XYZ file of C-alpha atoms in Angstrom:
609
model
C 0.000 0.000 0.000
C 1.460 3.338 -1.103
C 1.461 5.954 1.669
C 2.211 9.587 0.859
C 2.222 12.634 3.113
C 1.504 16.020 1.524
C 2.500 19.193 3.350
C 1.923 22.919 2.864
C 3.554 25.493 5.144
C 5.846 28.514 5.574
C 3.367 31.071 4.224
C -0.002 30.646 5.921
C -2.495 27.866 6.736
C 0.045 25.118 7.304
C -1.405 21.615 6.867
C -0.580 17.948 6.288
C -2.477 15.063 4.732
C -2.095 11.322 4.313
C -3.165 9.453 1.205
C -3.099 5.677 0.847
C -3.276 4.252 -2.685
C -4.785 7.521 -3.856
C -7.431 7.680 -1.137
C -7.465 10.734 1.149
C -7.283 9.280 4.669
C -6.570 12.306 6.887
C -6.010 16.039 6.470
C -5.233 18.390 9.330
C -4.438 22.083 9.757
C -1.677 23.044 12.146
C -3.623 26.010 13.575
C -6.109 23.645 15.230
C -3.362 22.269 17.487
C -1.198 25.346 18.113
C -4.298 27.605 18.494
C -2.507 30.185 16.322
C -4.877 31.113 13.499
C -3.418 30.620 9.998
C -0.261 29.144 11.584
C 2.431 29.062 8.845
C 4.947 26.835 10.625
C 5.991 23.307 9.745
C 2.975 21.045 10.490
C 4.675 18.960 13.167
C 1.559 18.498 15.287
C -0.557 17.570 12.278
C 1.925 14.902 11.159
C 2.199 13.536 14.703
C -1.592 13.231 14.900
C -1.727 11.455 11.550
C 0.935 9.003 12.676
C -0.868 8.360 15.967
C -4.327 7.925 14.420
C -3.133 5.504 11.737
C -0.357 3.832 13.735
C 2.369 4.593 11.213
C 5.751 6.324 11.228
C 8.141 7.944 8.778
C 9.530 4.511 7.929
C 6.154 3.533 6.448
C 6.001 6.417 3.964
C 6.793 6.164 0.266
C 7.141 9.929 -0.178
C 6.617 13.333 1.391
C 5.569 16.015 -1.105
C 5.788 19.774 -0.543
C 3.137 21.891 -2.258
C 5.371 24.316 -4.184
C 8.879 24.918 -5.572
C 11.004 27.319 -3.502
C 13.560 28.046 -6.252
C 10.853 29.363 -8.580
C 9.516 31.539 -5.799
C 12.995 32.938 -5.118
C 13.358 33.637 -8.843
C 10.216 35.793 -8.646
C 11.592 37.648 -5.607
C 14.879 38.433 -7.398
C 13.298 39.440 -10.713
C 10.742 41.648 -8.975
C 13.485 43.440 -7.050
C 15.669 43.913 -10.117
C 12.717 45.256 -12.136
C 11.790 47.807 -9.454
C 15.267 48.626 -8.087
C 16.075 50.631 -6.047
C 12.449 50.653 -4.860
C 11.613 47.755 -2.613
C 15.041 47.475 -1.022
C 13.607 47.369 2.492
C 11.294 44.438 1.766
C 14.056 42.700 -0.236
C 16.522 43.242 2.608
C 13.997 41.738 5.033
C 13.270 38.693 2.878
C 16.737 37.852 1.516
C 18.399 36.557 4.731
C 15.459 34.216 5.365
C 15.672 32.830 1.842
C 19.463 32.437 1.889
C 19.469 30.845 5.332
C 16.365 28.661 5.071
C 14.006 28.616 2.115
C 16.538 27.954 -0.660
C 17.520 24.865 1.294
C 13.972 23.785 1.984
C 14.594 20.078 1.431
C 17.332 20.111 4.056
C 15.106 22.174 6.328
C 12.258 19.639 6.049
C 14.638 16.731 6.637
C 15.913 18.467 9.781
C 12.367 19.158 11.014
C 11.471 15.503 10.573
C 14.660 14.299 12.240
C 14.282 16.648 15.207
C 10.643 15.752 15.796
C 10.582 12.069 14.848
C 14.192 11.013 15.389
C 14.483 9.524 11.931
C 16.483 10.674 8.906
C 13.916 10.728 6.083
C 14.987 12.135 2.704
C 12.340 11.064 0.142
C 11.152 14.671 -0.175
C 9.611 15.872 -3.442
C 8.235 19.191 -4.645
C 5.102 20.023 -6.595
C 4.271 23.476 -7.997
C 1.844 25.809 -6.210
C -0.847 25.993 -8.903
C -0.340 22.350 -9.895
C -1.063 21.437 -6.262
C -4.229 23.539 -6.339
C -5.297 22.044 -9.677
C -4.687 18.503 -8.425
C -6.642 19.228 -5.231
C -9.531 20.521 -7.351
C -9.679 17.716 -9.928
C -8.533 14.443 -8.400
C -11.052 14.375 -5.504
C -13.866 15.554 -7.826
C -16.539 13.188 -9.227
C -15.525 13.944 -12.833
C -13.442 11.837 -15.216
C -12.715 14.975 -17.248
C -13.017 18.687 -16.443
C -11.889 22.252 -16.970
C -10.071 23.775 -13.989
C -9.607 27.376 -12.890
C -7.150 28.275 -10.149
C -7.157 31.869 -8.894
C -5.377 33.093 -5.773
C -2.885 35.703 -4.608
C 0.310 34.252 -6.064
C 2.139 30.945 -6.145
C 5.685 30.837 -7.494
C 4.782 33.024 -10.500
C 1.202 32.173 -11.433
C -1.714 34.061 -9.932
C -4.326 32.537 -12.229
C -4.124 29.319 -14.206
C -6.449 27.404 -16.515
C -6.241 23.643 -16.962
C -7.942 20.764 -18.696
C -8.030 17.282 -17.215
C -8.941 13.852 -18.466
C -8.551 10.580 -16.602
C -5.370 11.204 -14.593
C -3.757 13.826 -16.861
C -3.607 17.543 -16.027
C -2.747 19.936 -18.860
C -1.904 23.577 -18.187
C -3.663 25.745 -20.801
C -2.954 29.295 -19.732
C -1.424 31.415 -16.940
C -1.566 34.960 -15.667
C 1.560 35.787 -13.710
C 2.570 38.031 -10.832
C 2.157 40.951 -10.228
C -1.253 40.853 -11.930
C -3.590 39.017 -9.600
C -7.324 38.996 -8.916
C -6.562 37.620 -5.456
C -4.125 40.426 -4.638
C -6.581 42.994 -6.031
C -9.284 41.714 -3.678
C -6.841 41.548 -0.755
C -5.748 45.140 -1.421
C -9.306 46.280 -0.817
C -9.454 43.998 2.228
C -6.559 45.937 3.728
C -8.063 49.278 2.684
C -11.249 48.432 4.612
C -9.264 47.623 7.749
C -9.503 43.823 7.635
C -6.593 41.399 7.779
C -5.162 40.205 4.459
C -5.440 36.416 3.958
C -8.054 36.322 6.699
C -10.634 39.090 6.373
C -11.579 38.725 2.712
C -14.812 36.945 3.635
C -15.758 39.934 5.816
C -15.598 42.173 2.777
C -17.771 39.708 0.878
C -20.308 39.823 3.737
C -20.206 43.627 3.879
C -20.727 44.091 0.115
C -24.565 43.694 0.071
C -24.901 46.592 2.509
C -23.531 49.000 -0.104
C -23.907 50.113 -3.685
C -21.213 49.511 -6.370
C -20.737 53.235 -6.962
C -16.930 52.912 -7.315
C -17.068 50.078 -9.818
C -16.326 52.208 -12.875
C -13.479 53.943 -11.079
C -11.894 50.562 -10.394
C -12.157 49.654 -14.072
C -10.911 53.072 -15.210
C -7.933 53.280 -12.874
C -6.999 49.942 -11.327
C -7.593 47.066 -13.733
C -7.584 46.584 -17.496
C -9.476 43.604 -18.985
C -8.522 42.072 -22.365
C -10.611 40.165 -24.896
C -9.061 36.821 -23.944
C -10.193 37.381 -20.285
C -6.669 38.152 -19.093
C -6.119 41.346 -17.132
C -3.490 43.736 -15.869
C -3.437 45.881 -12.740
C -2.268 49.481 -12.734
C 0.676 48.903 -10.419
C 1.186 52.566 -9.516
C -1.611 52.179 -6.943
C -0.229 49.054 -5.256
C 2.661 48.435 -2.904
C 2.879 44.635 -2.674
C 5.664 44.314 -5.285
C 8.144 46.405 -3.360
C 6.733 47.128 0.089
C 5.299 45.532 3.187
C 1.705 46.641 2.545
C -0.768 45.982 -0.252
C -1.570 49.575 -1.276
C 0.076 52.992 -1.301
C -0.953 56.629 -0.878
C -2.124 56.915 -4.480
C -4.727 54.236 -3.783
C -6.052 56.257 -0.836
C -6.040 59.434 -2.913
C -8.036 57.678 -5.627
C -10.904 57.002 -3.230
C -10.348 60.227 -1.232
C -10.242 58.462 2.132
C -7.520 56.993 4.348
C -7.284 53.278 5.025
C -9.752 52.334 7.750
C -8.271 51.422 11.120
C -9.648 48.219 12.646
C -11.123 50.283 15.480
C -12.887 52.763 13.174
C -16.624 52.562 12.654
C -17.713 50.898 9.417
C -19.511 53.517 7.325
C -21.592 53.417 4.158
C -18.465 54.424 2.249
C -16.813 51.160 3.286
C -19.877 49.139 2.323
C -19.907 50.863 -1.081
C -16.227 50.044 -1.599
C -16.886 46.390 -0.690
C -19.860 46.240 -3.048
C -17.806 47.729 -5.882
C -14.819 45.399 -5.660
C -17.096 42.389 -5.157
C -18.899 43.135 -8.430
C -15.641 43.746 -10.284
C -14.183 40.506 -8.935
C -17.279 38.558 -9.940
C -17.172 39.975 -13.468
C -13.471 39.200 -13.943
C -13.959 35.716 -12.470
C -16.994 34.878 -14.606
C -15.341 36.319 -17.700
C -12.344 34.016 -17.173
C -14.661 31.056 -16.695
C -16.481 31.802 -19.944
C -13.136 31.931 -21.724
C -12.054 28.676 -20.071
C -15.243 27.034 -21.320
C -14.457 28.128 -24.869
C -10.917 26.687 -24.840
C -11.640 23.494 -22.917
C -15.106 22.416 -24.193
C -15.841 20.527 -20.966
C -19.176 20.908 -19.171
C -17.508 20.054 -15.857
C -15.697 22.712 -13.835
C -13.321 22.323 -10.890
C -12.168 25.261 -8.768
C -9.505 25.906 -6.135
C -7.299 28.751 -4.932
C -8.334 31.423 -2.454
C -10.697 33.145 -4.907
C -12.747 29.928 -5.082
C -13.856 30.659 -1.502
C -15.845 33.640 -2.827
C -19.173 31.836 -2.539
C -21.167 34.819 -3.849
C -19.331 34.602 -7.174
C -19.584 30.800 -7.164
C -23.360 31.030 -6.825
C -23.543 32.841 -10.174
C -21.456 30.441 -12.260
C -24.248 28.211 -13.547
C -26.430 31.116 -14.635
C -23.600 33.189 -16.091
C -21.505 30.510 -17.834
C -22.178 27.317 -19.801
C -20.710 24.948 -17.222
C -23.286 22.404 -16.072
C -21.449 20.700 -13.220
C -19.251 22.410 -10.617
C -17.015 20.972 -7.929
C -15.021 23.194 -5.584
C -12.243 21.981 -3.301
C -13.529 22.742 0.259
C -10.001 23.618 1.395
C -9.363 25.879 -1.597
C -6.681 27.949 0.101
C -3.088 26.968 0.773
C -4.062 24.325 3.353
C -5.630 22.267 0.567
C -2.351 22.403 -1.343
C -1.092 19.500 0.754
C -3.813 17.256 -0.724
C -2.992 18.319 -4.272
C 0.739 17.852 -3.729
C 0.276 14.282 -2.526
C -2.239 13.377 -5.243
C -0.237 14.937 -8.086
C 2.779 12.825 -7.083
C 0.651 9.697 -6.769
C -0.938 10.016 -10.192
C 2.290 11.011 -11.907
C 4.638 8.406 -10.444
C 2.583 5.622 -8.863
C -0.846 4.954 -10.354
C -1.917 4.367 -13.936
C -5.608 4.530 -13.056
C -7.494 7.335 -11.337
C -10.016 6.655 -8.574
C -13.351 8.442 -9.200
C -15.912 8.493 -6.408
C -19.362 10.063 -6.067
C -20.247 12.594 -4.743
C -16.461 13.122 -4.341
C -13.413 11.726 -2.529
C -13.280 14.279 0.313
C -15.436 12.296 2.764
C -17.532 15.393 3.397
C -14.259 17.106 4.420
C -14.472 15.189 7.720
C -10.789 14.297 7.592
C -9.547 15.453 10.990
C -9.279 14.126 14.517
C -12.150 12.564 16.461
C -12.700 11.760 20.131
C -14.725 8.922 21.613
C -16.860 9.379 24.730
C -14.127 8.059 27.031
C -11.653 10.642 25.745
C -14.279 13.387 25.945
C -15.072 12.556 29.567
C -11.368 12.571 30.452
C -10.980 16.079 28.974
C -14.135 17.377 30.669
C -12.993 16.018 34.040
C -9.618 17.721 33.613
C -11.484 20.992 33.034
C -13.613 20.357 36.157
C -16.771 20.503 34.036
C -20.197 19.476 35.327
C -21.956 17.299 32.758
C -24.487 14.570 32.200
C -24.119 11.575 29.929
C -26.987 10.821 27.539
C -26.407 7.327 26.162
C -29.267 7.316 23.655
C -28.535 9.462 20.568
C -32.231 10.018 19.860
C -32.786 11.361 23.371
C -29.709 13.581 23.095
C -30.967 14.987 19.796
C -34.468 15.555 21.192
C -33.107 17.470 24.205
C -30.862 19.535 21.937
C -33.736 20.414 19.608
C -35.971 21.459 22.528
C -33.236 23.800 23.719
C -32.771 25.223 20.225
C -36.498 25.966 20.078
C -36.124 27.704 23.453
C -33.645 30.126 21.838
C -30.479 28.582 23.248
C -27.165 28.934 21.414
C -25.405 25.581 21.431
C -21.862 24.382 20.822
C -22.058 21.120 18.852
C -18.892 18.971 18.980
C -19.139 15.596 17.217
C -17.184 13.117 15.102
C -14.217 13.977 12.894
C -13.045 17.569 12.627
C -13.559 19.313 9.303
C -10.628 20.143 7.005
C -10.780 23.638 5.530
C -12.149 26.969 6.741
C -15.805 25.918 7.185
C -17.445 24.106 10.086
C -19.816 21.580 8.549
C -21.728 20.264 11.532
C -19.006 18.623 13.635
C -17.300 21.676 15.152
C -20.242 24.074 14.920
C -22.265 26.588 16.893
C -25.941 26.007 16.112
C -29.151 27.930 16.742
C -32.747 28.495 15.585
C -32.851 30.457 12.274
C -36.391 31.737 13.014
C -35.136 33.955 15.855
C -34.515 37.484 14.542
C -32.215 38.353 17.463
C -30.020 35.279 17.095
C -27.713 36.814 14.475
C -26.982 39.744 16.789
C -26.515 37.445 19.802
C -24.122 35.123 17.999
C -22.065 37.944 16.497
C -21.777 40.259 19.484
C -22.048 38.026 22.544
C -20.589 34.739 21.374
C -18.308 35.340 18.387
C -17.360 38.861 19.624
C -17.224 40.203 16.084
C -18.830 42.717 13.715
C -22.621 42.689 13.778
C -23.022 42.677 9.979
C -21.491 39.212 9.548
C -23.986 36.688 8.078
C -24.562 33.103 9.199
C -25.038 30.034 7.054
C -28.076 27.784 6.984
C -27.487 24.051 7.302
C -30.428 22.602 5.409
C -31.527 19.035 4.748
C -30.327 18.133 1.256
C -33.771 17.116 0.032
C -35.372 20.361 1.300
C -32.976 22.914 -0.174
C -35.106 23.790 -3.217
C -38.150 24.426 -1.000
C -36.401 27.315 0.725
C -33.790 28.554 -1.755
C -33.512 29.220 -5.479
C -31.088 26.339 -5.786
C -31.529 22.805 -7.142
C -28.192 21.181 -6.366
C -26.086 20.180 -3.368
C -23.702 22.516 -1.548
C -22.011 20.256 1.009
C -19.050 22.571 1.636
C -20.803 25.908 2.184
C -19.333 27.345 -1.013
C -22.461 28.526 -2.828
C -24.743 31.504 -2.201
C -28.367 31.424 -3.328
C -31.456 33.576 -2.844
C -34.142 32.712 -0.309
C -37.353 31.810 -2.155
C -39.863 34.636 -2.433
C -42.564 32.647 -0.613
C -40.432 32.817 2.558
C -39.627 36.543 2.254
C -41.506 39.332 4.016
C -39.898 42.083 1.916
C -39.355 40.632 -1.528
C -37.706 43.743 -2.935
C -34.318 44.673 -1.530
C -34.522 48.112 0.124
C -31.345 50.142 0.374
C -30.889 52.162 3.554
C -28.131 54.539 4.598
C -28.220 53.099 8.123
C -26.302 49.834 8.487
C -28.049 48.947 11.747
C -31.474 49.337 10.127
C -30.444 46.862 7.461
C -29.191 44.311 9.994
C -32.276 44.476 12.201
C -34.850 44.226 9.431
C -36.895 41.001 9.533
C -36.606 39.905 5.922
C -37.935 36.350 5.981
C -39.386 33.505 8.041
C -35.767 32.441 8.649
C -34.311 35.910 9.373
C -31.085 34.921 11.123
C -29.693 33.222 8.017
C -31.181 35.638 5.457
C -28.587 38.216 4.491
C -29.464 41.828 3.747
C -29.846 41.081 0.016
C -32.097 38.069 0.752
C -29.276 35.612 0.076
C -27.780 32.793 2.129
C -24.551 30.783 2.016
C -25.833 27.239 1.703
C -24.707 24.121 3.510
C -26.691 21.091 2.389
C -26.600 18.151 4.799
C -26.710 14.541 3.661
C -27.531 11.513 5.775
C -24.743 9.635 3.976
C -21.941 11.985 5.039
C -23.069 13.219 8.477
C -25.938 11.162 9.867
C -25.948 12.641 13.386
C -26.161 16.229 12.182
C -28.739 15.174 9.605
C -30.888 13.559 12.326
C -30.585 16.700 14.461
C -31.907 18.930 11.664
C -34.552 16.361 10.767
C -35.803 16.343 14.372
C -35.862 20.163 14.388
C -37.841 20.007 11.140
C -40.374 17.601 12.633
C -40.931 19.854 15.665
C -40.920 23.249 13.921
C -41.671 22.641 10.246
C -38.322 24.244 9.332
C -35.541 21.941 7.970
C -32.763 24.434 8.714
C -30.373 25.352 11.532
C -27.979 28.264 11.868
C -24.459 26.892 11.530
C -21.327 28.865 12.306
C -17.859 27.672 13.214
C -17.205 26.757 16.852
C -14.736 29.498 17.790
C -14.642 33.199 18.520
C -13.102 35.921 16.374
C -9.400 35.392 15.781
C -9.414 31.860 17.206
C -9.053 28.693 15.111
C -12.009 26.311 15.106
C -11.942 24.125 18.216
C -10.131 20.817 17.810
C -10.478 18.967 21.131
C -13.112 18.652 23.886
C -10.837 20.838 25.983
C -10.877 23.584 23.317
C -14.659 23.258 23.080
C -15.216 23.569 26.822
C -12.890 26.555 27.171
C -14.590 28.380 24.294
C -17.946 27.489 25.849
C -16.918 28.937 29.223
C -15.404 32.054 27.674
C -18.469 33.037 25.655
C -22.212 33.390 26.130
C -23.016 29.983 24.690
C -25.839 28.398 26.691
C -25.181 24.704 26.155
C -22.380 22.437 24.936
C -23.105 19.042 23.402
C -19.830 17.155 23.235
C -20.208 13.617 21.962
C -22.926 12.194 24.199
C -22.240 14.662 26.997
C -24.628 17.515 27.762
C -23.182 20.556 29.531
C -25.331 23.478 30.709
C -23.687 26.844 31.331
C -25.876 27.631 34.359
C -24.665 24.452 36.092
C -20.937 25.183 35.726
C -18.754 26.586 38.478
C -18.665 30.355 38.196
C -14.922 30.298 38.886
C -14.375 28.529 35.554
C -15.763 31.389 33.487
C -13.044 33.314 31.653
C -12.791 36.510 29.629
C -12.125 34.651 26.404
C -12.695 37.694 24.227
C -9.422 39.365 25.260
C -7.310 36.348 24.315
C -7.833 36.803 20.570
C -7.650 39.773 18.215
C -10.129 40.555 15.449
C -9.356 38.380 12.439
């Protein structure tokens, strides 16, 4: 049996995966163990967990594959400096010693990491390319035996956007757009301008966009980006600083929009919402234009997506209506974390296997690829935390009690089964609540997540009920598609623009107001009995008691904290927030029964993300 470890690290979202004979067995993100969000460091803890879970060691591996090629990346660094010299000397001076000392000798560095942590000299280290890893992660786990592939992100070694065709096990690179021209970096530049963290806060800008009007859209086209007939594009680099500096944008960018970059502590104004709306529309148009071009040069009706831009679920929700692709599959860990899966699979299908494994609905196992804890381990952790709990042996009884508490407007931490891989909680490390409660969005944002009040929440909906509530007739198991709430469930069918952000948030727009965004949309998570039976049964029971087949689902963490990994993490987050109840395996924990001395000010431990 061929065992391969894929790793991605040293930039952000470090991760490791194990594949056996082409099958994805485990995939883990380092941040979940270190509790450092977007941890970029070597994924030592992730590899250790994989070894422990599957009772293997370095000696059992056929290869370890890194997700990109450091020499190509260094080439970009040197060429960029030479092109812009003497500008950019400070950033070059900062980066060069790290490259000379470490990153140019990455193979040796990885060997040393493995030796220091596992006491074994392992040297079968191989290197993929950044966009090849993304493309492999998008295609090989998909249910298609042929497809077109679009990869769009910030930047890999050189590529920022790449188009591919795939058939059987072969991946063919059709076209590339190279650094410094990047749709991902364009979007991230506006993320920084609005006061959110780059490589973390992009989804905030996507959530803020419906509160504004795209009044700056033409200015962006006139000044910042030029689109060509073949769907390629160029950025006007005089407004950006990422080539030569330590920030994304410069003073000219601020002068263009006649306002300074927002500080994280500044109030979000209509101006900021209008900026978000404008860049969201521009991004969607560039993205959809590239997809239409890809369709014309690939001829496939199947589309696979990965790269950070593929996490823009608003744009994804428009693909079927705006392009001629009929079938879409998106890698749930589309960012750099998912590169570890692509690195391992690209090696496997290039050097090991002559036949590709195709599985329906896909080969990602619902993205439930992380750690799990049985009831004995959960009880041990809860006892160590001095928690007061009760054990409910019967799953049906546990679900019934949970549903009754949801109906009574309780916010519940739901910790079950294997941890999800990727940025979305999909019903195993989730905070859940009743979507019919208008005040629940505000409660979850301000009192539990400790974050901006405008942030939307996703509906987890029974797969067979999705078309009854949303204008959507497909599955969305990874929370990567946005669709409109059906008119029959809306109270105000027409979207009404208001200059007051709070008015927009507090408006009761539908019969499921806490998951209906200001533009009457929702980010869908369809739940299948085949991939997550316990969560499915929970929603089904809620449906039977309320007539609504939907729960609010948001990740089990607070702002700036990684999603909880262990029962200990879950209990500490529970005690540091205003969650009412924690359901951890078969253990039921009520906040009002816990020792008051165990409550902590969790909010101050993490910054805004």
